[in-house]
Tab-separated table of N, CA and C and ligand atoms in Angstrom:
chain	number	residue	atom	x	y	z
O	30	MET	N	70.662	88.404	43.474
O	30	MET	CA	69.421	87.908	44.049
O	30	MET	C	68.332	88.901	43.835
O	31	GLN	N	67.201	88.312	43.264
O	31	GLN	CA	66.114	89.251	43.197
O	31	GLN	C	65.563	89.455	44.634
O	32	GLU	N	65.418	90.775	44.992
O	32	GLU	CA	64.809	90.925	46.365
O	32	GLU	C	63.465	90.465	46.472
O	33	LYS	N	63.031	90.128	47.642
O	33	LYS	CA	61.298	89.787	47.961
O	33	LYS	C	60.636	90.944	47.715
O	34	GLN	N	59.693	90.773	47.325
O	34	GLN	CA	58.744	91.889	46.908
O	34	GLN	C	57.675	91.760	48.298
O	35	VAL	N	57.154	92.787	48.967
O	35	VAL	CA	56.376	92.623	50.007
O	35	VAL	C	55.237	93.935	50.015
O	36	ILE	N	54.051	93.530	50.657
O	36	ILE	CA	53.355	94.513	50.916
O	36	ILE	C	52.940	94.414	52.714
O	37	LEU	N	53.221	95.529	53.159
O	37	LEU	CA	53.087	95.676	54.559
O	37	LEU	C	51.649	95.974	55.043
O	38	VAL	N	51.023	94.887	55.714
O	38	VAL	CA	49.458	94.915	55.969
O	38	VAL	C	49.459	95.248	57.607
O	39	ASP	N	48.718	96.053	58.055
O	39	ASP	CA	48.400	96.379	59.433
O	39	ASP	C	49.731	96.623	60.383
O	40	HIS	N	50.619	97.107	59.866
O	40	HIS	CA	51.929	97.679	60.349
O	40	HIS	C	52.677	98.666	59.381
O	41	ASN	N	53.516	99.434	59.973
O	41	ASN	CA	54.467	100.341	59.262
O	41	ASN	C	55.601	100.604	59.832
O	42	GLU	N	55.782	100.026	60.979
O	42	GLU	CA	57.003	100.105	61.779
O	42	GLU	C	58.153	99.040	61.392
O	43	SER	N	59.125	99.293	61.118
O	43	SER	CA	60.294	98.249	60.902
O	43	SER	C	60.410	97.234	61.761
O	44	GLY	N	60.478	97.562	63.059
O	44	GLY	CA	60.430	96.745	64.298
O	44	GLY	C	59.350	95.737	64.348
O	45	GLN	N	58.307	96.004	63.764
O	45	GLN	CA	57.225	95.132	63.545
O	45	GLN	C	57.010	94.152	62.408
O	46	ALA	N	58.085	94.554	61.369
O	46	ALA	CA	57.920	93.906	60.186
O	46	ALA	C	58.641	92.439	60.052
O	47	VAL	N	58.534	91.907	59.252
O	47	VAL	CA	59.152	90.428	59.100
O	47	VAL	C	60.481	90.580	59.139
O	48	ARG	N	61.405	89.634	59.646
O	48	ARG	CA	62.948	89.588	59.753
O	48	ARG	C	63.369	89.882	58.354
O	49	GLY	N	64.379	90.603	58.104
O	49	GLY	CA	64.990	90.692	56.768
O	49	GLY	C	64.289	91.812	56.041
O	50	ILE	N	63.304	92.650	56.543
O	50	ILE	CA	62.552	93.543	55.713
O	50	ILE	C	63.656	94.666	55.048
O	51	GLN	N	64.756	94.798	55.826
O	51	GLN	CA	65.544	95.892	55.218
O	51	GLN	C	65.991	95.390	53.713
O	52	ASP	N	66.072	93.944	53.615
O	52	ASP	CA	66.558	93.552	52.056
O	52	ASP	C	65.194	93.138	51.169
O	53	ALA	N	64.133	93.658	51.503
O	53	ALA	CA	63.027	93.475	50.626
O	53	ALA	C	62.817	94.693	50.002
O	54	GLN	N	61.920	94.467	48.952
O	54	GLN	CA	61.191	95.823	48.515
O	54	GLN	C	59.927	95.767	48.694
O	55	ILE	N	59.938	96.968	49.375
O	55	ILE	CA	58.308	97.061	49.810
O	55	ILE	C	57.379	97.782	48.810
O	56	LEU	N	56.466	97.041	48.293
O	56	LEU	CA	55.593	97.700	47.200
O	56	LEU	C	54.487	98.573	47.693
O	57	GLU	N	53.833	98.287	48.776
O	57	GLU	CA	52.642	99.009	49.420
O	57	GLU	C	52.609	98.654	50.714
O	58	ILE	N	52.067	99.716	51.431
O	58	ILE	CA	51.681	99.534	52.772
O	58	ILE	C	50.142	99.888	53.135
O	59	ILE	N	49.453	99.081	53.681
O	59	ILE	CA	48.025	99.379	53.944
O	59	ILE	C	47.844	99.048	55.477
O	60	ASP	N	47.345	100.238	56.143
O	60	ASP	CA	47.514	100.563	57.542
O	60	ASP	C	46.410	101.251	58.264
O	61	HIS	N	46.370	101.160	59.338
O	61	HIS	CA	45.485	102.060	60.297
O	61	HIS	C	46.095	102.572	61.676
O	62	HIS	N	47.605	102.457	61.640
O	62	HIS	CA	48.359	102.785	62.737
O	62	HIS	C	49.055	104.341	62.480
O	63	ARG	N	49.421	104.703	63.709
O	63	ARG	CA	50.266	105.957	63.584
O	63	ARG	C	51.333	105.660	62.634
O	64	LEU	N	52.040	106.738	61.933
O	64	LEU	CA	53.166	106.406	60.999
O	64	LEU	C	54.311	106.333	61.791
O	65	GLY	N	55.272	105.323	61.502
O	65	GLY	CA	56.343	104.932	62.188
O	65	GLY	C	57.564	105.060	61.624
O	66	THR	N	58.396	104.072	61.357
O	66	THR	CA	59.731	104.375	61.293
O	66	THR	C	60.228	103.843	59.760
O	67	ILE	N	59.206	103.193	58.937
O	67	ILE	CA	59.694	102.704	57.873
O	67	ILE	C	60.363	103.644	56.631
O	68	GLU	N	61.387	103.172	56.145
O	68	GLU	CA	61.998	103.974	54.931
O	68	GLU	C	61.879	103.226	53.740
O	69	THR	N	61.597	103.602	52.545
O	69	THR	CA	61.846	102.759	51.713
O	69	THR	C	62.595	103.634	50.492
O	70	MET	N	63.155	102.747	49.635
O	70	MET	CA	64.143	103.019	48.583
O	70	MET	C	63.250	103.897	47.432
O	71	THR	N	61.995	103.589	47.073
O	71	THR	CA	61.243	103.929	46.055
O	71	THR	C	60.119	104.402	46.652
O	72	PRO	N	59.485	105.313	45.755
O	72	PRO	CA	57.890	105.608	46.057
O	72	PRO	C	57.106	104.325	46.192
O	73	VAL	N	56.128	104.384	47.266
O	73	VAL	CA	55.277	103.320	47.403
O	73	VAL	C	53.869	103.645	47.525
O	74	TYR	N	52.967	102.884	47.097
O	74	TYR	CA	51.475	103.069	47.230
O	74	TYR	C	51.136	102.995	48.752
O	75	PHE	N	51.000	104.154	49.428
O	75	PHE	CA	50.875	104.151	50.841
O	75	PHE	C	49.382	104.572	51.153
O	76	ARG	N	48.659	103.499	51.877
O	76	ARG	CA	47.147	103.849	52.207
O	76	ARG	C	46.994	103.734	53.680
O	77	ASN	N	46.880	104.778	54.459
O	77	ASN	CA	46.631	104.594	55.729
O	77	ASN	C	45.346	105.465	56.210
O	78	GLN	N	44.324	104.804	56.882
O	78	GLN	CA	43.115	105.516	57.112
O	78	GLN	C	42.946	105.317	58.607
O	79	PRO	N	42.483	106.144	59.437
O	79	PRO	CA	42.062	106.397	60.656
O	79	PRO	C	41.041	105.467	61.091
O	80	LEU	N	40.938	104.076	60.953
O	80	LEU	CA	39.895	103.465	61.315
O	80	LEU	C	40.161	102.449	62.224
O	81	GLY	N	39.177	101.631	62.837
O	81	GLY	CA	39.594	100.727	64.048
O	81	GLY	C	40.089	99.473	63.459
O	82	CYS	N	40.266	99.234	62.280
O	82	CYS	CA	40.919	97.898	61.676
O	82	CYS	C	41.403	97.746	60.103
O	83	THR	N	42.245	97.355	60.056
O	83	THR	CA	42.795	97.265	58.636
O	83	THR	C	41.973	96.562	57.564
O	84	ALA	N	41.240	95.620	58.171
O	84	ALA	CA	40.119	95.044	57.476
O	84	ALA	C	39.078	95.689	56.836
O	85	THR	N	38.657	96.831	57.562
O	85	THR	CA	37.829	97.762	57.030
O	85	THR	C	38.283	98.484	55.631
O	86	ILE	N	39.570	98.774	55.699
O	86	ILE	CA	40.089	99.300	54.360
O	86	ILE	C	40.340	98.121	53.383
O	87	ILE	N	40.540	96.806	53.789
O	87	ILE	CA	40.611	95.909	52.842
O	87	ILE	C	39.467	95.523	52.318
O	88	TYR	N	38.192	95.759	52.896
O	88	TYR	CA	36.901	95.628	52.456
O	88	TYR	C	36.526	96.793	51.321
O	89	GLN	N	36.859	98.042	51.811
O	89	GLN	CA	36.677	99.192	50.827
O	89	GLN	C	37.386	98.868	49.277
O	90	MET	N	38.601	98.257	49.539
O	90	MET	CA	39.480	98.046	48.536
O	90	MET	C	38.650	96.885	47.612
O	91	TYR	N	38.301	96.044	48.143
O	91	TYR	CA	37.241	94.971	47.319
O	91	TYR	C	36.126	95.731	46.526
O	92	GLN	N	35.678	96.653	47.477
O	92	GLN	CA	34.449	97.419	46.729
O	92	GLN	C	34.847	98.373	45.612
O	93	GLU	N	36.082	98.835	45.869
O	93	GLU	CA	36.548	99.958	44.853
O	93	GLU	C	37.073	99.030	43.499
O	94	GLN	N	37.252	97.972	43.644
O	94	GLN	CA	37.779	97.042	42.646
O	94	GLN	C	36.620	96.399	41.908
O	95	GLY	N	35.590	96.286	42.590
O	95	GLY	CA	34.370	95.589	42.145
O	95	GLY	C	34.474	93.943	42.259
O	96	VAL	N	35.214	93.632	43.198
O	96	VAL	CA	35.416	92.294	43.402
O	96	VAL	C	34.356	91.483	44.363
O	97	GLU	N	33.902	90.459	44.075
O	97	GLU	CA	33.089	89.925	45.046
O	97	GLU	C	33.751	89.141	46.182
O	98	LEU	N	33.059	89.413	47.417
O	98	LEU	CA	33.818	88.587	48.674
O	98	LEU	C	33.305	87.182	48.725
O	99	THR	N	34.098	86.225	49.062
O	99	THR	CA	33.317	84.859	49.108
O	99	THR	C	33.070	84.776	50.557
O	100	ARG	N	32.301	83.833	50.915
O	100	ARG	CA	31.943	83.714	52.599
O	100	ARG	C	33.022	83.573	53.493
O	101	GLU	N	34.051	82.791	53.021
O	101	GLU	CA	35.130	82.532	53.795
O	101	GLU	C	36.034	83.971	53.969
O	102	ILE	N	36.339	84.758	52.988
O	102	ILE	CA	36.895	85.970	53.147
O	102	ILE	C	36.152	87.026	54.014
O	103	ALA	N	34.728	87.106	53.718
O	103	ALA	CA	33.985	88.177	54.529
O	103	ALA	C	34.204	87.456	56.177
O	104	GLY	N	34.106	86.435	56.366
O	104	GLY	CA	34.214	85.752	57.681
O	104	GLY	C	35.567	86.223	58.260
O	105	LEU	N	36.489	86.152	57.586
O	105	LEU	CA	37.896	86.331	58.040
O	105	LEU	C	37.958	87.610	58.368
O	106	LEU	N	37.496	88.662	57.359
O	106	LEU	CA	37.649	90.226	57.469
O	106	LEU	C	36.747	90.636	58.758
O	107	CYS	N	35.670	89.989	59.028
O	107	CYS	CA	34.735	90.283	60.241
O	107	CYS	C	35.205	89.960	61.360
O	108	GLY	N	35.900	88.816	61.338
O	108	GLY	CA	36.658	88.397	62.674
O	108	GLY	C	37.581	89.487	63.078
O	109	ALA	N	38.419	89.807	62.000
O	109	ALA	CA	39.568	90.840	62.172
O	109	ALA	C	39.045	92.109	62.776
O	110	ILE	N	37.830	92.702	62.339
O	110	ILE	CA	37.188	93.895	62.760
O	110	ILE	C	36.746	93.604	64.138
O	111	ILE	N	36.182	92.448	64.464
O	111	ILE	CA	35.719	92.227	65.820
O	111	ILE	C	36.815	92.151	66.900
O	112	SER	N	37.944	91.557	66.305
O	112	SER	CA	39.112	91.282	67.397
O	112	SER	C	39.898	92.639	67.448
O	113	ASP	N	39.976	93.440	66.624
O	113	ASP	CA	40.644	94.804	66.652
O	113	ASP	C	39.781	95.808	67.431
O	114	THR	N	38.544	95.772	67.208
O	114	THR	CA	37.699	96.733	67.850
O	114	THR	C	37.214	96.399	69.231
O	115	LEU	N	37.226	95.044	69.628
O	115	LEU	CA	36.779	94.379	70.811
O	115	LEU	C	35.313	94.482	70.591
O	116	LEU	N	34.732	94.125	69.331
O	116	LEU	CA	33.213	94.316	69.274
O	116	LEU	C	32.625	95.758	69.285
O	117	PHE	N	33.552	96.479	68.734
O	117	PHE	CA	33.113	97.995	68.551
O	117	PHE	C	33.282	98.836	69.824
O	118	ARG	N	33.784	98.263	70.807
O	118	ARG	CA	34.028	98.791	71.984
O	118	ARG	C	35.491	99.642	72.283
O	119	SER	N	36.245	99.402	71.383
O	119	SER	CA	37.530	100.057	71.547
O	119	SER	C	37.471	101.491	70.919
O	120	PRO	N	38.138	102.645	71.587
O	120	PRO	CA	38.162	103.990	71.242
O	120	PRO	C	38.610	104.156	69.855
O	121	THR	N	39.194	103.344	69.268
O	121	THR	CA	39.731	103.689	67.840
O	121	THR	C	38.606	103.059	66.693
O	122	CYS	N	37.460	102.614	67.454
O	122	CYS	CA	36.256	102.104	66.395
O	122	CYS	C	35.686	103.100	65.763
O	123	THR	N	35.173	103.017	64.577
O	123	THR	CA	34.546	103.912	63.954
O	123	THR	C	33.059	103.476	63.479
O	124	ALA	N	32.275	104.298	63.032
O	124	ALA	CA	30.937	104.029	62.559
O	124	ALA	C	31.203	103.034	61.270
O	125	ILE	N	32.164	103.469	60.508
O	125	ILE	CA	32.379	102.823	59.243
O	125	ILE	C	32.857	101.374	59.551
O	126	ASP	N	33.610	101.134	60.596
O	126	ASP	CA	33.939	99.758	61.073
O	126	ASP	C	32.921	98.943	61.323
O	127	ARG	N	31.897	99.570	62.013
O	127	ARG	CA	30.878	98.966	62.485
O	127	ARG	C	29.808	98.428	61.286
O	128	MET	N	29.674	99.419	60.536
O	128	MET	CA	28.898	99.197	59.305
O	128	MET	C	29.181	97.961	58.338
O	129	VAL	N	30.764	98.159	58.075
O	129	VAL	CA	31.357	97.139	57.306
O	129	VAL	C	31.187	95.722	58.085
O	130	ALA	N	31.463	95.809	59.439
O	130	ALA	CA	31.335	94.413	59.988
O	130	ALA	C	29.845	93.660	59.924
O	131	GLU	N	29.031	94.652	59.994
O	131	GLU	CA	27.719	94.170	59.873
O	131	GLU	C	27.207	93.624	58.335
O	132	LYS	N	27.822	94.292	57.428
O	132	LYS	CA	27.851	93.715	56.003
O	132	LYS	C	28.446	92.385	55.966
O	133	LEU	N	29.779	92.359	56.359
O	133	LEU	CA	30.536	91.140	56.340
O	133	LEU	C	29.922	90.075	56.912
O	134	GLY	N	29.247	90.219	58.119
O	134	GLY	CA	28.670	89.346	58.765
O	134	GLY	C	27.401	88.733	57.986
O	135	MET	N	26.685	89.417	57.383
O	135	MET	CA	25.477	89.147	56.538
O	135	MET	C	25.999	88.169	55.402
O	136	ILE	N	27.311	88.688	54.760
O	136	ILE	CA	27.722	87.806	53.528
O	136	ILE	C	28.379	86.455	54.239
O	137	ALA	N	29.039	86.468	55.485
O	137	ALA	CA	29.479	85.080	56.100
O	137	ALA	C	28.540	84.492	56.846
O	138	LYS	N	27.236	85.039	56.820
O	138	LYS	CA	26.234	84.258	57.566
O	138	LYS	C	26.325	83.873	59.066
O	139	ILE	N	27.178	84.975	59.775
O	139	ILE	CA	27.407	84.879	61.313
O	139	ILE	C	26.859	85.734	62.001
O	140	ASP	N	26.574	85.577	63.316
O	140	ASP	CA	25.684	86.385	64.217
O	140	ASP	C	26.863	87.161	64.966
O	141	LEU	N	27.087	88.294	64.726
O	141	LEU	CA	28.209	88.971	65.378
O	141	LEU	C	28.615	88.675	66.811
O	142	GLU	N	27.428	88.919	67.718
O	142	GLU	CA	27.508	88.685	69.215
O	142	GLU	C	28.173	87.430	69.685
O	143	SER	N	27.382	86.474	69.021
O	143	SER	CA	27.904	84.970	69.336
O	143	SER	C	29.312	84.481	68.862
O	144	PHE	N	29.348	85.046	67.374
O	144	PHE	CA	30.958	84.897	67.157
O	144	PHE	C	32.034	85.517	67.903
O	145	ALA	N	31.711	86.676	68.332
O	145	ALA	CA	32.643	87.519	69.105
O	145	ALA	C	33.047	86.860	70.423
O	146	LYS	N	31.806	86.358	71.059
O	146	LYS	CA	31.917	85.725	72.422
O	146	LYS	C	32.876	84.371	72.255
O	147	GLU	N	32.592	83.723	71.214
O	147	GLU	CA	33.514	82.429	71.017
O	147	GLU	C	34.976	82.895	70.718
O	148	MET	N	35.086	83.883	69.870
O	148	MET	CA	36.592	84.307	69.532
O	148	MET	C	37.368	84.639	70.857
O	149	PHE	N	36.463	85.549	71.558
O	149	PHE	CA	37.217	86.025	72.702
O	149	PHE	C	37.643	84.982	73.884
O	150	ALA	N	36.842	84.140	74.053
O	150	ALA	CA	36.965	82.991	74.798
O	150	ALA	C	38.181	82.161	74.477
O	151	ALA	N	38.403	81.879	72.925
O	151	ALA	CA	39.305	81.048	72.389
O	151	ALA	C	40.540	81.939	72.856
O	152	GLY	N	40.587	83.158	72.349
O	152	GLY	CA	41.646	83.903	72.507
O	152	GLY	C	42.346	84.146	73.912
O	153	SER	N	41.426	84.120	74.979
O	153	SER	CA	42.048	84.392	76.243
O	153	SER	C	42.266	83.167	77.034
O	154	ASN	N	42.129	82.019	76.074
O	154	ASN	CA	42.399	80.652	76.968
O	154	ASN	C	43.878	80.371	76.941
O	155	LEU	N	44.374	80.312	78.220
O	155	LEU	CA	45.891	80.376	78.525
O	155	LEU	C	46.024	78.849	78.746
O	156	LYS	N	45.329	78.033	78.883
O	156	LYS	CA	45.590	76.556	78.918
O	156	LYS	C	46.815	76.192	78.173
O	157	ASN	N	47.909	75.399	78.498
O	157	ASN	CA	48.531	74.891	77.489
O	157	ASN	C	49.836	75.876	76.782
O	158	LYS	N	49.719	77.015	77.517
O	158	LYS	CA	50.492	78.182	77.095
O	158	LYS	C	51.628	78.439	78.003
O	159	THR	N	52.910	78.446	77.686
O	159	THR	CA	54.010	79.024	78.606
O	159	THR	C	53.982	80.462	78.972
O	160	GLU	N	54.671	80.626	79.989
O	160	GLU	CA	54.595	82.228	80.234
O	160	GLU	C	55.205	83.192	79.254
O	161	GLU	N	56.015	82.648	78.556
O	161	GLU	CA	56.708	83.147	77.474
O	161	GLU	C	55.791	83.377	76.244
O	162	GLN	N	55.150	82.326	75.858
O	162	GLN	CA	54.180	82.431	75.029
O	162	GLN	C	53.099	83.592	75.268
O	163	ILE	N	52.657	83.562	76.512
O	163	ILE	CA	51.650	84.324	76.951
O	163	ILE	C	51.949	85.782	77.066
O	164	PHE	N	53.280	86.016	77.315
O	164	PHE	CA	53.942	87.439	77.367
O	164	PHE	C	54.152	87.826	76.032
O	165	PHE	N	54.447	87.088	74.851
O	165	PHE	CA	54.698	87.528	73.434
O	165	PHE	C	53.506	87.390	72.596
O	166	GLN	N	52.399	86.995	73.144
O	166	GLN	CA	50.978	86.831	72.576
O	166	GLN	C	50.885	88.065	71.613
O	167	ASP	N	50.770	89.398	72.295
O	167	ASP	CA	50.585	90.486	71.480
O	167	ASP	C	51.704	91.451	71.737
O	168	TYR	N	52.974	91.014	71.713
O	168	TYR	CA	54.081	91.940	71.883
O	168	TYR	C	54.273	92.819	70.621
O	169	LYS	N	54.748	94.062	70.858
O	169	LYS	CA	54.985	94.745	69.661
O	169	LYS	C	56.305	95.725	69.951
O	170	ARG	N	56.872	95.976	68.948
O	170	ARG	CA	58.252	96.830	69.253
O	170	ARG	C	57.978	98.151	68.446
O	171	PHE	N	58.345	99.226	69.100
O	171	PHE	CA	58.298	100.413	68.669
O	171	PHE	C	59.702	101.175	68.695
O	172	THR	N	60.081	102.061	67.874
O	172	THR	CA	61.337	102.577	67.864
O	172	THR	C	60.834	104.173	68.185
O	173	MET	N	61.292	104.787	69.249
O	173	MET	CA	61.082	105.993	69.605
O	173	MET	C	62.366	106.948	69.698
O	174	GLU	N	62.499	107.717	68.712
O	174	GLU	CA	63.864	108.310	68.558
O	174	GLU	C	64.798	107.231	68.541
O	175	SER	N	65.830	107.101	69.556
O	175	SER	CA	66.928	106.273	69.506
O	175	SER	C	66.574	104.935	70.430
O	176	LEU	N	65.322	105.211	70.994
O	176	LEU	CA	64.908	103.883	71.967
O	176	LEU	C	64.130	102.750	71.208
O	177	GLU	N	64.616	101.704	71.594
O	177	GLU	CA	63.847	100.447	71.005
O	177	GLU	C	62.784	100.097	72.164
O	178	VAL	N	61.515	100.185	72.073
O	178	VAL	CA	60.506	100.117	73.218
O	178	VAL	C	59.666	98.685	72.783
O	179	GLY	N	59.408	97.875	73.797
O	179	GLY	CA	58.512	96.757	73.537
O	179	GLY	C	57.360	96.942	74.337
O	180	VAL	N	56.204	96.596	73.777
O	180	VAL	CA	55.091	96.667	74.594
O	180	VAL	C	54.299	95.462	74.505
O	181	ALA	N	53.808	94.789	75.554
O	181	ALA	CA	53.072	93.452	75.700
O	181	ALA	C	51.856	93.584	76.620
O	182	ARG	N	50.442	93.137	76.105
O	182	ARG	CA	49.560	93.370	76.726
O	182	ARG	C	48.638	92.237	76.959
O	183	LEU	N	47.919	91.952	77.970
O	183	LEU	CA	47.048	90.971	77.863
O	183	LEU	C	45.659	91.172	78.021
O	184	VAL	N	44.794	90.999	77.070
O	184	VAL	CA	43.411	91.528	76.912
O	184	VAL	C	42.613	90.175	77.542
O	185	GLN	N	41.916	90.631	78.770
O	185	GLN	CA	41.251	89.559	79.271
O	185	GLN	C	39.611	90.057	79.275
Y	203	LIG	MN1	44.930	96.316	63.234
């Protein structure tokens, strides 16, 4: 059977990847997190930049390839930057993230402040969610030496 070919985006830890990742062929990794535990069988295209959001890297790749962004894609990438950087307030946010989000906001024709407010309100709405759903909402697994560690947090 032909192995599935995957590109890991926004993560590089095997514990955070989709189930069955050990049987897949990883073609590329595009990420902004610390280096984790992924091992590959072959050399891969690996792009890791210390920015506030992977969407900022994706925007750069669009620019490098000379591909125009549609309004929809610009809106999605902009939303990702706002979410990851908590509207530029997270300590990992850089001036590049901010500049890119502003450009994307212009293409998508959205006002960043009000868009962010709506997004955060929707994201922190716990109505109709079970305790389990709330707990695992932002759950991430990390491998530290021989330990498997899970971190869950609730951003309010
Ligand atoms: Mn991210």
